[in-house]
Amino acid sequence: MRLSIAHETHYRFEHPANHSIQYLRLVPRNDSSQETIAWQVSTPGRMKRWIDGFGNTVYVSVQNGRHDEVPVVVRGEIETIETHGVLPADDGLPPQMFLRATRYTAMDDAIAALAEPYRERLQDEGIIAALHGVMYALHTAVEHRAGVTDVDSTAAEALTHGCGVCQDHTHLFIACCRHLEVPARYVSGYLFARSGERGTLASHAWAEAYVAELGWVSFDPTNCQSATDAYVRLAIGFDYATAAPIRGVRKGGGDEALTVTVKVGESQ
């Protein structure tokens, strides 16, 4: 499927800022599920491109001098390939590193109670069936609802609320996997949402779990499905903190207002 993507993010400040830095993970990964046709990331200031420890392409944008807004604009076209949610485990990252606990995916008694019934299924029915069970359990236990959690909310907090967004579903799934000693990682990207599918402004997050005989298998608890050719992978990491499309800091500026527009459509 050939998809076109237009993604604009604007930070507007109450007062002029003197210095701002943005870390932008907004370039699609090179893998067997997608091929980039054209892609451009633009923002004021100086941009330096590098590759982080997860193999993600990152732009560091530095803007000096007085400025009262920071716009970030992405335009691109990408060809996606149906892999039935499975990617080879040959990206140079040891799967065991994704057993590491993080603040976002920290375990508590409620998460352990949700995950533990699937430990026996791992042995009896296999890892794929067990993780699909975990995904369905999270999909039904945590309602998709925006405005209750935020980018700093943990998996445990989302489960307590009983609702959240794709970021929260993904953190919960990863936490359950790690409790069951299955390596799992966070994926940020875009979703060409068909009827009935859920996402946040077409930007999305989901998880990948390591299955020894297959590779990395995707799980999207928000939509209760594996990734298809409607998904575009931007970055992977331990959690949101290491795979967020945009993170930044600034000096001055006071309060900020954020507006985001994302459009994902089929190219003609």
PDB file of C-alpha atoms in Angstrom:
ATOM      1  CA  MET A   1       0.000   0.000   0.000  1.00  0.00           C
ATOM      2  CA  ARG A   2       1.352   3.451  -0.867  1.00  0.00           C
ATOM      3  CA  LEU A   3       0.580   6.019   1.828  1.00  0.00           C
ATOM      4  CA  SER A   4       1.040   9.775   1.946  1.00  0.00           C
ATOM      5  CA  ILE A   5       1.603  11.440   5.307  1.00  0.00           C
ATOM      6  CA  ALA A   6       1.312  15.074   6.384  1.00  0.00           C
ATOM      7  CA  HIS A   7       2.156  15.720  10.034  1.00  0.00           C
ATOM      8  CA  GLU A   8       2.417  19.193  11.562  1.00  0.00           C
ATOM      9  CA  THR A   9       3.180  20.034  15.186  1.00  0.00           C
ATOM     10  CA  HIS A  10       3.195  23.607  16.498  1.00  0.00           C
ATOM     11  CA  TYR A  11       4.400  24.683  19.930  1.00  0.00           C
ATOM     12  CA  ARG A  12       3.382  28.272  20.728  1.00  0.00           C
ATOM     13  CA  PHE A  13       4.776  29.970  23.832  1.00  0.00           C
ATOM     14  CA  GLU A  14       3.217  32.451  26.210  1.00  0.00           C
ATOM     15  CA  HIS A  15       6.413  34.534  26.092  1.00  0.00           C
ATOM     16  CA  PRO A  16       9.397  34.377  23.733  1.00  0.00           C
ATOM     17  CA  ALA A  17      11.843  31.594  24.531  1.00  0.00           C
ATOM     18  CA  ASN A  18      15.602  32.072  24.277  1.00  0.00           C
ATOM     19  CA  HIS A  19      16.694  28.552  23.435  1.00  0.00           C
ATOM     20  CA  SER A  20      14.929  25.318  22.479  1.00  0.00           C
ATOM     21  CA  ILE A  21      16.026  21.802  21.571  1.00  0.00           C
ATOM     22  CA  GLN A  22      13.810  19.198  19.900  1.00  0.00           C
ATOM     23  CA  TYR A  23      14.590  15.509  19.479  1.00  0.00           C
ATOM     24  CA  LEU A  24      12.677  14.311  16.421  1.00  0.00           C
ATOM     25  CA  ARG A  25      12.173  10.615  15.690  1.00  0.00           C
ATOM     26  CA  LEU A  26      10.073  11.247  12.623  1.00  0.00           C
ATOM     27  CA  VAL A  27      11.823   9.257   9.889  1.00  0.00           C
ATOM     28  CA  PRO A  28      10.497   5.771   9.000  1.00  0.00           C
ATOM     29  CA  ARG A  29      12.730   2.832   9.840  1.00  0.00           C
ATOM     30  CA  ASN A  30      14.230   0.770   7.051  1.00  0.00           C
ATOM     31  CA  ASP A  31      12.832  -2.739   7.377  1.00  0.00           C
ATOM     32  CA  SER A  32      11.011  -5.466   5.470  1.00  0.00           C
ATOM     33  CA  SER A  33       7.583  -3.930   6.133  1.00  0.00           C
ATOM     34  CA  GLN A  34       8.104  -0.587   4.384  1.00  0.00           C
ATOM     35  CA  GLU A  35      10.108   1.349   1.826  1.00  0.00           C
ATOM     36  CA  THR A  36      10.372   5.131   1.913  1.00  0.00           C
ATOM     37  CA  ILE A  37       9.587   6.830  -1.403  1.00  0.00           C
ATOM     38  CA  ALA A  38      10.105  10.440  -0.302  1.00  0.00           C
ATOM     39  CA  TRP A  39      10.417  12.038   3.138  1.00  0.00           C
ATOM     40  CA  GLN A  40      11.174  15.475   4.552  1.00  0.00           C
ATOM     41  CA  VAL A  41      11.320  16.846   8.082  1.00  0.00           C
ATOM     42  CA  SER A  42      11.576  20.624   8.491  1.00  0.00           C
ATOM     43  CA  THR A  43      11.723  22.948  11.484  1.00  0.00           C
ATOM     44  CA  PRO A  44      13.470  26.266  12.234  1.00  0.00           C
ATOM     45  CA  GLY A  45      16.967  26.265  13.592  1.00  0.00           C
ATOM     46  CA  ARG A  46      19.905  23.970  12.970  1.00  0.00           C
ATOM     47  CA  MET A  47      19.229  20.261  12.527  1.00  0.00           C
ATOM     48  CA  LYS A  48      21.740  17.455  13.015  1.00  0.00           C
ATOM     49  CA  ARG A  49      20.915  13.893  12.002  1.00  0.00           C
ATOM     50  CA  TRP A  50      22.160  10.845  13.909  1.00  0.00           C
ATOM     51  CA  ILE A  51      21.258   7.213  14.634  1.00  0.00           C
ATOM     52  CA  ASP A  52      20.414   6.332  18.243  1.00  0.00           C
ATOM     53  CA  GLY A  53      21.160   3.051  20.028  1.00  0.00           C
ATOM     54  CA  PHE A  54      17.915   1.472  18.809  1.00  0.00           C
ATOM     55  CA  GLY A  55      18.695   2.195  15.166  1.00  0.00           C
ATOM     56  CA  ASN A  56      16.186   5.043  14.956  1.00  0.00           C
ATOM     57  CA  THR A  57      16.956   8.065  12.802  1.00  0.00           C
ATOM     58  CA  VAL A  58      16.894  11.148  15.032  1.00  0.00           C
ATOM     59  CA  TYR A  59      17.113  14.827  14.184  1.00  0.00           C
ATOM     60  CA  VAL A  60      18.295  17.166  16.916  1.00  0.00           C
ATOM     61  CA  SER A  61      16.969  20.655  16.208  1.00  0.00           C
ATOM     62  CA  VAL A  62      18.457  23.620  18.059  1.00  0.00           C
ATOM     63  CA  GLN A  63      16.867  27.060  17.846  1.00  0.00           C
ATOM     64  CA  ASN A  64      18.630  30.024  19.458  1.00  0.00           C
ATOM     65  CA  GLY A  65      17.500  33.617  19.820  1.00  0.00           C
ATOM     66  CA  ARG A  66      14.082  34.867  20.801  1.00  0.00           C
ATOM     67  CA  HIS A  67      11.217  32.852  19.297  1.00  0.00           C
ATOM     68  CA  ASP A  68       7.624  32.356  20.347  1.00  0.00           C
ATOM     69  CA  GLU A  69       6.857  29.155  18.444  1.00  0.00           C
ATOM     70  CA  VAL A  70       8.458  25.966  17.164  1.00  0.00           C
ATOM     71  CA  PRO A  71       6.777  24.351  14.155  1.00  0.00           C
ATOM     72  CA  VAL A  72       7.723  20.832  13.030  1.00  0.00           C
ATOM     73  CA  VAL A  73       6.505  19.724   9.608  1.00  0.00           C
ATOM     74  CA  VAL A  74       6.692  16.230   8.097  1.00  0.00           C
ATOM     75  CA  ARG A  75       5.775  15.378   4.523  1.00  0.00           C
ATOM     76  CA  GLY A  76       6.319  11.957   3.038  1.00  0.00           C
ATOM     77  CA  GLU A  77       5.266   9.015   0.966  1.00  0.00           C
ATOM     78  CA  ILE A  78       5.935   5.395   1.832  1.00  0.00           C
ATOM     79  CA  GLU A  79       5.219   1.971   0.377  1.00  0.00           C
ATOM     80  CA  THR A  80       4.114  -0.512   3.036  1.00  0.00           C
ATOM     81  CA  ILE A  81       4.308  -4.279   2.689  1.00  0.00           C
ATOM     82  CA  GLU A  82       2.010  -6.820   4.323  1.00  0.00           C
ATOM     83  CA  THR A  83       4.110  -9.044   6.612  1.00  0.00           C
ATOM     84  CA  HIS A  84       1.197 -10.297   8.740  1.00  0.00           C
ATOM     85  CA  GLY A  85       2.643  -8.485  11.733  1.00  0.00           C
ATOM     86  CA  VAL A  86       5.970 -10.346  11.758  1.00  0.00           C
ATOM     87  CA  LEU A  87       9.451  -8.864  11.273  1.00  0.00           C
ATOM     88  CA  PRO A  88      12.775 -10.743  11.287  1.00  0.00           C
ATOM     89  CA  ALA A  89      14.892 -10.602  14.432  1.00  0.00           C
ATOM     90  CA  ASP A  90      17.955  -9.340  12.559  1.00  0.00           C
ATOM     91  CA  ASP A  91      17.985  -5.642  13.449  1.00  0.00           C
ATOM     92  CA  GLY A  92      21.116  -5.947  15.561  1.00  0.00           C
ATOM     93  CA  LEU A  93      19.378  -5.534  18.933  1.00  0.00           C
ATOM     94  CA  PRO A  94      19.554  -8.422  21.428  1.00  0.00           C
ATOM     95  CA  PRO A  95      15.956  -9.323  22.333  1.00  0.00           C
ATOM     96  CA  GLN A  96      16.852  -9.813  25.996  1.00  0.00           C
ATOM     97  CA  MET A  97      17.535  -6.093  26.362  1.00  0.00           C
ATOM     98  CA  PHE A  98      13.770  -5.559  26.040  1.00  0.00           C
ATOM     99  CA  LEU A  99      13.101  -7.352  29.320  1.00  0.00           C
ATOM    100  CA  ARG A 100      14.347  -4.247  31.116  1.00  0.00           C
ATOM    101  CA  ALA A 101      11.839  -2.549  33.424  1.00  0.00           C
ATOM    102  CA  THR A 102      11.218   1.184  32.978  1.00  0.00           C
ATOM    103  CA  ARG A 103       9.227   3.815  34.803  1.00  0.00           C
ATOM    104  CA  TYR A 104       6.435   3.658  32.238  1.00  0.00           C
ATOM    105  CA  THR A 105       6.208  -0.146  32.334  1.00  0.00           C
ATOM    106  CA  ALA A 106       6.897  -0.743  36.022  1.00  0.00           C
ATOM    107  CA  MET A 107       5.075  -3.734  37.470  1.00  0.00           C
ATOM    108  CA  ASP A 108       2.499  -3.574  40.260  1.00  0.00           C
ATOM    109  CA  ASP A 109       0.107  -6.119  41.766  1.00  0.00           C
ATOM    110  CA  ALA A 110      -2.774  -5.225  39.425  1.00  0.00           C
ATOM    111  CA  ILE A 111      -0.679  -5.680  36.273  1.00  0.00           C
ATOM    112  CA  ALA A 112       0.757  -8.933  37.618  1.00  0.00           C
ATOM    113  CA  ALA A 113      -2.760 -10.207  38.350  1.00  0.00           C
ATOM    114  CA  LEU A 114      -3.827  -9.405  34.791  1.00  0.00           C
ATOM    115  CA  ALA A 115      -0.791 -11.116  33.225  1.00  0.00           C
ATOM    116  CA  GLU A 116      -0.322 -14.140  35.476  1.00  0.00           C
ATOM    117  CA  PRO A 117      -3.247 -16.255  34.149  1.00  0.00           C
ATOM    118  CA  TYR A 118      -1.474 -16.362  30.773  1.00  0.00           C
ATOM    119  CA  ARG A 119       1.709 -17.944  32.128  1.00  0.00           C
ATOM    120  CA  GLU A 120       0.193 -21.407  31.945  1.00  0.00           C
ATOM    121  CA  ARG A 121      -1.105 -20.706  28.433  1.00  0.00           C
ATOM    122  CA  LEU A 122       2.454 -19.966  27.360  1.00  0.00           C
ATOM    123  CA  GLN A 123       3.262 -23.614  28.091  1.00  0.00           C
ATOM    124  CA  ASP A 124       0.004 -25.217  26.974  1.00  0.00           C
ATOM    125  CA  GLU A 125      -0.961 -23.194  23.878  1.00  0.00           C
ATOM    126  CA  GLY A 126       2.255 -21.426  22.899  1.00  0.00           C
ATOM    127  CA  ILE A 127       3.473 -17.854  23.074  1.00  0.00           C
ATOM    128  CA  ILE A 128       1.380 -16.488  20.185  1.00  0.00           C
ATOM    129  CA  ALA A 129      -1.932 -17.681  21.650  1.00  0.00           C
ATOM    130  CA  ALA A 130      -0.972 -16.464  25.123  1.00  0.00           C
ATOM    131  CA  LEU A 131      -0.001 -12.974  23.937  1.00  0.00           C
ATOM    132  CA  HIS A 132      -3.154 -12.642  21.858  1.00  0.00           C
ATOM    133  CA  GLY A 133      -5.003 -13.451  25.079  1.00  0.00           C
ATOM    134  CA  VAL A 134      -3.102 -10.719  26.925  1.00  0.00           C
ATOM    135  CA  MET A 135      -3.881  -8.271  24.117  1.00  0.00           C
ATOM    136  CA  TYR A 136      -7.602  -9.047  24.227  1.00  0.00           C
ATOM    137  CA  ALA A 137      -7.660  -8.782  28.031  1.00  0.00           C
ATOM    138  CA  LEU A 138      -6.099  -5.310  27.884  1.00  0.00           C
ATOM    139  CA  HIS A 139      -8.375  -4.228  25.053  1.00  0.00           C
ATOM    140  CA  THR A 140     -11.443  -5.060  27.150  1.00  0.00           C
ATOM    141  CA  ALA A 141     -10.087  -3.950  30.549  1.00  0.00           C
ATOM    142  CA  VAL A 142      -8.848  -0.494  29.498  1.00  0.00           C
ATOM    143  CA  GLU A 143     -11.277   1.647  27.522  1.00  0.00           C
ATOM    144  CA  HIS A 144      -9.861   3.799  24.741  1.00  0.00           C
ATOM    145  CA  ARG A 145     -10.563   7.342  25.952  1.00  0.00           C
ATOM    146  CA  ALA A 146      -8.494  10.471  25.531  1.00  0.00           C
ATOM    147  CA  GLY A 147      -8.106  13.181  28.165  1.00  0.00           C
ATOM    148  CA  VAL A 148      -7.729  10.991  31.257  1.00  0.00           C
ATOM    149  CA  THR A 149      -4.049  10.093  30.991  1.00  0.00           C
ATOM    150  CA  ASP A 150      -1.163  12.139  29.579  1.00  0.00           C
ATOM    151  CA  VAL A 151       2.311  11.518  28.159  1.00  0.00           C
ATOM    152  CA  ASP A 152       3.732  11.034  31.661  1.00  0.00           C
ATOM    153  CA  SER A 153       1.169   8.416  32.778  1.00  0.00           C
ATOM    154  CA  THR A 154       2.473   4.940  33.606  1.00  0.00           C
ATOM    155  CA  ALA A 155       0.959   1.577  32.731  1.00  0.00           C
ATOM    156  CA  ALA A 156      -0.118   1.100  36.342  1.00  0.00           C
ATOM    157  CA  GLU A 157      -1.898   4.472  36.400  1.00  0.00           C
ATOM    158  CA  ALA A 158      -3.765   3.705  33.167  1.00  0.00           C
ATOM    159  CA  LEU A 159      -4.933   0.358  34.513  1.00  0.00           C
ATOM    160  CA  THR A 160      -6.144   2.048  37.706  1.00  0.00           C
ATOM    161  CA  HIS A 161      -8.111   4.579  35.643  1.00  0.00           C
ATOM    162  CA  GLY A 162      -9.506   1.822  33.442  1.00  0.00           C
ATOM    163  CA  CYS A 163      -9.023   3.965  30.344  1.00  0.00           C
ATOM    164  CA  GLY A 164      -6.296   5.528  28.260  1.00  0.00           C
ATOM    165  CA  VAL A 165      -4.916   5.908  24.757  1.00  0.00           C
ATOM    166  CA  CYS A 166      -2.634   3.853  22.528  1.00  0.00           C
ATOM    167  CA  GLN A 167       0.458   4.812  24.510  1.00  0.00           C
ATOM    168  CA  ASP A 168      -1.123   3.421  27.687  1.00  0.00           C
ATOM    169  CA  HIS A 169      -2.323   0.206  26.033  1.00  0.00           C
ATOM    170  CA  THR A 170       1.160  -0.341  24.652  1.00  0.00           C
ATOM    171  CA  HIS A 171       2.893   0.225  27.976  1.00  0.00           C
ATOM    172  CA  LEU A 172       0.493  -2.194  29.662  1.00  0.00           C
ATOM    173  CA  PHE A 173       1.072  -4.878  27.050  1.00  0.00           C
ATOM    174  CA  ILE A 174       4.849  -4.479  27.365  1.00  0.00           C
ATOM    175  CA  ALA A 175       4.628  -4.647  31.172  1.00  0.00           C
ATOM    176  CA  CYS A 176       2.611  -7.880  30.960  1.00  0.00           C
ATOM    177  CA  CYS A 177       5.087  -9.384  28.486  1.00  0.00           C
ATOM    178  CA  ARG A 178       8.062  -8.549  30.674  1.00  0.00           C
ATOM    179  CA  HIS A 179       6.273 -10.037  33.686  1.00  0.00           C
ATOM    180  CA  LEU A 180       5.907 -13.240  31.647  1.00  0.00           C
ATOM    181  CA  GLU A 181       9.615 -13.007  30.675  1.00  0.00           C
ATOM    182  CA  VAL A 182       8.840 -12.274  27.030  1.00  0.00           C
ATOM    183  CA  PRO A 183      10.935  -9.448  25.497  1.00  0.00           C
ATOM    184  CA  ALA A 184       8.711  -6.644  24.213  1.00  0.00           C
ATOM    185  CA  ARG A 185       9.328  -3.188  22.807  1.00  0.00           C
ATOM    186  CA  TYR A 186       7.456   0.034  22.052  1.00  0.00           C
ATOM    187  CA  VAL A 187       6.784   1.166  18.466  1.00  0.00           C
ATOM    188  CA  SER A 188       5.728   4.683  17.470  1.00  0.00           C
ATOM    189  CA  GLY A 189       4.370   5.454  14.042  1.00  0.00           C
ATOM    190  CA  TYR A 190       1.314   6.168  11.936  1.00  0.00           C
ATOM    191  CA  LEU A 191      -1.879   4.251  11.234  1.00  0.00           C
ATOM    192  CA  PHE A 192      -4.033   4.562   8.156  1.00  0.00           C
ATOM    193  CA  ALA A 193      -7.180   4.038  10.189  1.00  0.00           C
ATOM    194  CA  ARG A 194      -9.956   2.182   8.466  1.00  0.00           C
ATOM    195  CA  SER A 195     -13.538   2.138   9.732  1.00  0.00           C
ATOM    196  CA  GLY A 196     -13.698   1.124  13.387  1.00  0.00           C
ATOM    197  CA  GLU A 197      -9.966   1.386  14.090  1.00  0.00           C
ATOM    198  CA  ARG A 198      -8.707   3.675  16.817  1.00  0.00           C
ATOM    199  CA  GLY A 199      -5.712   5.929  16.933  1.00  0.00           C
ATOM    200  CA  THR A 200      -4.770   9.418  18.023  1.00  0.00           C
ATOM    201  CA  LEU A 201      -4.945  11.800  15.067  1.00  0.00           C
ATOM    202  CA  ALA A 202      -3.546   8.983  12.863  1.00  0.00           C
ATOM    203  CA  SER A 203      -0.347   8.889  14.913  1.00  0.00           C
ATOM    204  CA  HIS A 204      -0.200   5.650  16.829  1.00  0.00           C
ATOM    205  CA  ALA A 205       1.734   3.337  19.126  1.00  0.00           C
ATOM    206  CA  TRP A 206       1.800  -0.438  19.444  1.00  0.00           C
ATOM    207  CA  ALA A 207       4.109  -3.200  20.698  1.00  0.00           C
ATOM    208  CA  GLU A 208       6.326  -5.925  19.297  1.00  0.00           C
ATOM    209  CA  ALA A 209       7.078  -9.115  21.249  1.00  0.00           C
ATOM    210  CA  TYR A 210       9.944 -11.461  20.508  1.00  0.00           C
ATOM    211  CA  VAL A 211       9.011 -14.985  19.454  1.00  0.00           C
ATOM    212  CA  ALA A 212      12.097 -17.132  18.961  1.00  0.00           C
ATOM    213  CA  GLU A 213      10.855 -19.143  15.981  1.00  0.00           C
ATOM    214  CA  LEU A 214       9.397 -16.123  14.163  1.00  0.00           C
ATOM    215  CA  GLY A 215      11.076 -12.854  15.118  1.00  0.00           C
ATOM    216  CA  TRP A 216       9.324  -9.703  16.293  1.00  0.00           C
ATOM    217  CA  VAL A 217       5.534 -10.068  16.280  1.00  0.00           C
ATOM    218  CA  SER A 218       3.362  -6.954  16.510  1.00  0.00           C
ATOM    219  CA  PHE A 219       0.436  -6.493  18.891  1.00  0.00           C
ATOM    220  CA  ASP A 220      -1.864  -3.466  18.879  1.00  0.00           C
ATOM    221  CA  PRO A 221      -4.017  -3.685  22.036  1.00  0.00           C
ATOM    222  CA  THR A 222      -5.880  -0.487  21.117  1.00  0.00           C
ATOM    223  CA  ASN A 223      -7.354  -2.162  18.041  1.00  0.00           C
ATOM    224  CA  CYS A 224      -6.873  -5.765  19.210  1.00  0.00           C
ATOM    225  CA  GLN A 225      -4.936  -6.836  16.129  1.00  0.00           C
ATOM    226  CA  SER A 226      -1.457  -7.281  14.715  1.00  0.00           C
ATOM    227  CA  ALA A 227       0.036  -4.621  12.470  1.00  0.00           C
ATOM    228  CA  THR A 228      -0.904  -4.677   8.791  1.00  0.00           C
ATOM    229  CA  ASP A 229       0.237  -2.709   5.750  1.00  0.00           C
ATOM    230  CA  ALA A 230      -1.775   0.214   7.162  1.00  0.00           C
ATOM    231  CA  TYR A 231       0.939   0.743   9.815  1.00  0.00           C
ATOM    232  CA  VAL A 232       4.090   2.859   9.352  1.00  0.00           C
ATOM    233  CA  ARG A 233       6.956   2.286  11.816  1.00  0.00           C
ATOM    234  CA  LEU A 234       8.927   5.363  12.919  1.00  0.00           C
ATOM    235  CA  ALA A 235      10.873   4.367  16.030  1.00  0.00           C
ATOM    236  CA  ILE A 236      11.313   1.585  18.559  1.00  0.00           C
ATOM    237  CA  GLY A 237      12.435   1.703  22.177  1.00  0.00           C
ATOM    238  CA  PHE A 238      11.934   0.448  25.694  1.00  0.00           C
ATOM    239  CA  ASP A 239       8.862   2.694  26.062  1.00  0.00           C
ATOM    240  CA  TYR A 240       7.506   6.102  25.050  1.00  0.00           C
ATOM    241  CA  ALA A 241      10.509   7.935  26.481  1.00  0.00           C
ATOM    242  CA  THR A 242      12.918   6.264  24.044  1.00  0.00           C
ATOM    243  CA  ALA A 243      10.624   6.161  20.979  1.00  0.00           C
ATOM    244  CA  ALA A 244       8.582   9.374  21.199  1.00  0.00           C
ATOM    245  CA  PRO A 245       8.242  11.153  17.840  1.00  0.00           C
ATOM    246  CA  ILE A 246       8.980  14.542  19.431  1.00  0.00           C
ATOM    247  CA  ARG A 247      10.538  15.451  22.776  1.00  0.00           C
ATOM    248  CA  GLY A 248      12.112  18.748  23.685  1.00  0.00           C
ATOM    249  CA  VAL A 249      13.310  21.256  26.252  1.00  0.00           C
ATOM    250  CA  ARG A 250      13.520  25.025  26.166  1.00  0.00           C
ATOM    251  CA  LYS A 251      14.720  28.012  28.147  1.00  0.00           C
ATOM    252  CA  GLY A 252      12.008  30.573  28.856  1.00  0.00           C
ATOM    253  CA  GLY A 253       8.696  30.951  27.094  1.00  0.00           C
ATOM    254  CA  GLY A 254       6.283  30.359  29.968  1.00  0.00           C
ATOM    255  CA  ASP A 255       3.266  28.180  29.267  1.00  0.00           C
ATOM    256  CA  GLU A 256       2.877  26.595  25.856  1.00  0.00           C
ATOM    257  CA  ALA A 257      -0.010  25.677  23.583  1.00  0.00           C
ATOM    258  CA  LEU A 258       0.283  22.633  21.346  1.00  0.00           C
ATOM    259  CA  THR A 259      -1.571  21.921  18.119  1.00  0.00           C
ATOM    260  CA  VAL A 260      -1.100  18.756  16.062  1.00  0.00           C
ATOM    261  CA  THR A 261      -2.548  17.718  12.723  1.00  0.00           C
ATOM    262  CA  VAL A 262      -1.834  14.374  11.086  1.00  0.00           C
ATOM    263  CA  LYS A 263      -3.248  13.134   7.809  1.00  0.00           C
ATOM    264  CA  VAL A 264      -2.542   9.642   6.491  1.00  0.00           C
ATOM    265  CA  GLY A 265      -4.093   8.597   3.206  1.00  0.00           C
ATOM    266  CA  GLU A 266      -3.623   6.305   0.250  1.00  0.00           C
ATOM    267  CA  SER A 267      -1.592   7.823  -2.564  1.00  0.00           C
ATOM    268  CA  GLN A 268      -3.218   7.949  -5.944  1.00  0.00           C
TER     269      GLN A 268
END
